[in-house]
XYZ file of C-alpha atoms in Angstrom:
260
model
C 0.018 -0.113 -0.189
C 1.309 3.570 -0.618
C 3.653 4.915 1.741
C 2.323 8.485 0.426
C -1.857 8.459 -0.125
C -3.057 5.770 3.208
C -6.236 4.080 2.961
C -9.049 4.762 5.738
C -11.759 2.284 5.555
C -15.532 4.074 6.084
C -16.495 1.046 8.138
C -20.540 1.818 8.108
C -20.271 0.941 4.448
C -17.730 -1.704 4.411
C -16.893 -4.887 6.167
C -20.415 -5.314 6.691
C -19.589 -9.215 6.466
C -18.559 -8.578 10.020
C -21.870 -8.037 11.215
C -23.389 -5.318 12.588
C -20.831 -4.779 15.930
C -18.631 -1.576 15.231
C -15.319 -3.399 16.945
C -15.474 -6.362 14.572
C -15.595 -4.259 11.735
C -12.655 -2.420 13.085
C -10.331 -5.632 13.663
C -11.697 -6.781 10.220
C -10.350 -3.842 8.492
C -7.326 -4.012 10.576
C -6.779 -7.759 9.089
C -6.849 -6.686 5.558
C -3.915 -4.108 6.110
C -6.552 -0.529 6.698
C -5.545 0.455 10.575
C -7.559 4.050 9.819
C -11.486 3.521 10.040
C -14.166 6.367 9.709
C -17.747 6.408 10.440
C -20.894 8.735 10.771
C -23.111 8.676 13.669
C -21.665 7.792 17.298
C -24.968 7.940 19.537
C -25.813 4.405 18.190
C -22.185 3.165 19.108
C -20.996 1.257 22.114
C -18.268 3.688 22.540
C -16.396 1.624 25.125
C -16.438 -1.626 22.888
C -15.370 1.058 19.671
C -12.224 2.198 21.831
C -11.236 -1.006 23.092
C -11.380 -2.070 19.764
C -9.116 0.217 17.735
C -6.710 -0.170 21.124
C -6.105 -3.972 20.853
C -5.480 -3.083 16.763
C -3.742 -0.142 17.313
C -6.214 1.254 14.147
C -7.353 5.284 14.582
C -10.657 6.793 14.193
C -9.783 9.964 11.537
C -13.205 11.041 11.269
C -17.011 10.739 13.303
C -20.204 13.300 12.539
C -21.681 16.047 14.005
C -24.924 14.844 14.182
C -28.246 16.575 13.392
C -28.829 17.496 9.957
C -29.843 21.571 11.051
C -29.879 24.497 8.437
C -26.847 26.436 9.900
C -28.404 29.728 7.450
C -31.015 29.350 10.227
C -29.768 31.292 13.471
C -32.300 29.911 15.226
C -30.580 26.668 14.811
C -26.904 27.661 16.025
C -27.067 26.804 19.647
C -28.518 23.396 18.845
C -25.232 22.923 16.296
C -23.413 24.143 18.993
C -25.016 21.211 21.684
C -24.463 18.902 18.962
C -20.114 19.575 18.320
C -19.761 20.032 22.541
C -20.894 16.244 22.104
C -19.469 14.635 18.969
C -15.892 16.244 20.064
C -16.645 14.800 23.192
C -16.993 11.033 21.866
C -14.315 11.794 19.459
C -11.540 12.986 22.331
C -12.817 9.241 24.035
C -12.380 7.620 20.765
C -8.713 9.145 19.793
C -10.435 10.954 16.712
C -9.459 14.398 15.755
C -12.290 15.186 13.665
C -15.360 15.855 13.144
C -17.736 16.381 9.673
C -20.601 18.541 8.976
C -22.481 19.912 6.081
C -23.549 22.874 5.566
C -27.465 21.929 5.651
C -29.919 23.313 3.637
C -30.593 27.000 1.777
C -33.456 29.230 2.753
C -35.630 29.639 -0.474
C -36.373 33.133 0.636
C -33.118 34.643 1.466
C -30.216 35.965 -0.877
C -27.345 32.814 -0.833
C -24.528 35.616 0.444
C -26.441 36.539 3.338
C -27.208 32.608 4.094
C -23.227 32.281 3.342
C -22.283 34.782 6.296
C -25.277 32.779 8.869
C -24.014 29.451 8.100
C -20.427 31.056 8.678
C -21.599 32.107 12.548
C -22.383 28.684 13.642
C -18.586 27.837 11.222
C -17.006 30.034 13.511
C -18.297 29.592 16.950
C -18.656 25.759 16.503
C -14.777 25.846 15.603
C -13.715 28.015 18.634
C -15.698 25.343 20.838
C -13.769 22.149 18.329
C -10.309 23.519 19.001
C -10.585 23.680 22.709
C -11.459 20.315 22.664
C -8.214 20.001 20.389
C -10.811 18.326 17.552
C -11.373 20.044 13.900
C -14.295 20.651 12.464
C -14.303 19.351 9.279
C -16.751 21.229 6.479
C -17.829 18.845 3.623
C -19.078 19.826 0.096
C -21.869 17.694 -0.997
C -23.203 17.611 -4.399
C -27.189 18.653 -4.339
C -27.549 16.749 -8.299
C -27.851 13.253 -6.948
C -27.765 13.035 -3.264
C -28.433 16.193 -1.301
C -31.037 18.159 -3.132
C -31.325 21.905 -1.698
C -27.751 21.715 0.589
C -26.719 25.465 0.319
C -22.669 24.754 -0.097
C -23.080 22.595 -2.641
C -19.420 23.450 -4.295
C -15.830 23.444 -3.573
C -15.378 27.045 -3.434
C -18.273 27.919 -1.621
C -17.153 25.960 1.737
C -13.366 26.567 1.056
C -14.457 30.290 1.467
C -16.332 29.585 4.726
C -13.235 27.672 5.728
C -11.361 30.919 5.153
C -13.592 33.100 6.379
C -13.538 31.390 9.610
C -9.587 31.769 9.496
C -9.673 28.968 12.788
C -7.865 25.830 13.695
C -11.259 24.238 14.536
C -12.398 24.317 11.099
C -10.886 22.683 7.657
C -12.308 21.288 4.505
C -13.588 17.653 4.061
C -13.364 17.648 -0.279
C -15.033 15.014 -1.266
C -14.635 14.348 -4.627
C -17.556 12.045 -5.206
C -19.555 15.142 -4.353
C -17.473 17.543 -6.230
C -17.268 15.069 -9.439
C -21.159 15.067 -9.717
C -20.883 18.629 -9.380
C -19.036 18.505 -12.115
C -15.604 20.004 -10.793
C -12.598 19.482 -11.623
C -10.636 18.679 -8.448
C -7.209 20.328 -9.087
C -8.894 22.788 -10.570
C -11.123 23.255 -7.004
C -8.408 22.487 -4.954
C -5.237 24.076 -6.467
C -3.959 27.263 -4.030
C -6.039 25.566 -0.780
C -4.792 22.529 0.074
C -3.883 24.039 3.802
C -7.899 24.207 4.088
C -8.475 20.523 3.091
C -7.737 18.051 5.923
C -9.287 15.186 4.661
C -10.071 13.497 1.528
C -12.786 10.882 0.633
C -13.304 9.231 -2.848
C -16.054 7.193 -4.354
C -16.808 6.451 -8.323
C -19.326 7.754 -10.482
C -22.242 7.333 -11.161
C -23.445 5.018 -8.181
C -21.302 5.795 -5.643
C -19.763 2.356 -5.102
C -15.761 1.313 -5.250
C -13.149 2.273 -7.372
C -13.215 0.752 -10.922
C -16.982 0.015 -11.188
C -17.374 3.337 -12.512
C -16.462 6.459 -14.881
C -13.473 8.004 -12.597
C -9.733 8.083 -13.868
C -8.713 7.467 -10.083
C -5.019 7.066 -10.891
C -4.865 10.309 -12.296
C -6.420 11.556 -9.564
C -4.763 10.551 -7.033
C -1.795 11.408 -8.526
C -3.578 15.102 -9.224
C -4.132 15.328 -5.083
C -0.721 14.068 -5.068
C 1.028 16.528 -6.683
C -1.178 19.181 -5.435
C 0.442 18.204 -1.998
C -2.094 16.008 -0.033
C -0.254 13.352 2.298
C -3.220 12.172 4.316
C -5.146 9.029 4.193
C -7.677 8.669 1.259
C -10.934 8.079 2.673
C -13.655 5.371 1.204
C -17.108 6.390 1.295
C -18.880 4.043 -1.457
C -21.002 1.353 -1.652
C -20.203 -2.466 -2.383
C -20.820 -3.853 -5.151
C -18.930 -7.216 -4.224
C -17.246 -8.229 -0.254
C -15.218 -5.635 1.361
C -11.795 -7.055 0.565
C -12.288 -7.715 -3.470
C -13.672 -3.946 -3.493
C -10.635 -2.664 -2.175
C -8.084 -4.261 -5.052
C -9.215 -1.940 -7.443
C -8.245 1.782 -5.495
C -5.372 -0.592 -3.355
C -3.422 -1.652 -6.427
C -3.425 1.810 -7.329
C -2.241 3.935 -4.211
C 0.448 1.362 -3.669
C 1.569 2.256 -7.975
C 1.731 6.023 -6.542
């Protein structure tokens, strides 16, 4: 496996063959050479069992979600959002995880987009202060509106980057989701040029159906090479729906990562 671009498996989607227990999925990932994993929700998990599995395997939890899909362009949601940040930060700290993920929420049709942007930035700035105090970073994720998340306000990489830069805090960075970016017709190396200092994580899945790399239309060797040339050296998050057994679904992307 490439030393430059290691792989991180979302165990909500991968290693389901190990059963519903997330600890067993951590162990299955580790058994297949993947020592970095990601989850979505934390409130429905046995955190003690998950922590034990991470400890015994030496695996690392890279991301988890800030729960609750709130409309951050609506100021009335901000206090609830900040409480979710505190809860996610506490769970992350307990699990040795330093990144908690959010989106912008949906947009409001009756309000100008620029005004909504500023209101979301207010929420993210306050959240970033809380996150930084806990030693974690909020990752703002770009989400596509064409297929998966209709109505989302920040559906482009540029708008997410603008928010990260407006906040200007170590408590906020970008989670660049290449799948969502490509669904929006973006060119990743163009979107990320000169912006890598704001990028904390990258996730991928193939187009058009969010399946494993090698089953769709994306040239992942070219995409990962471009990320490498831009300066990204963190894990590549595998957030796809496998069409086959998890280990088999890793073959193409593992081969590409090892060749870079």
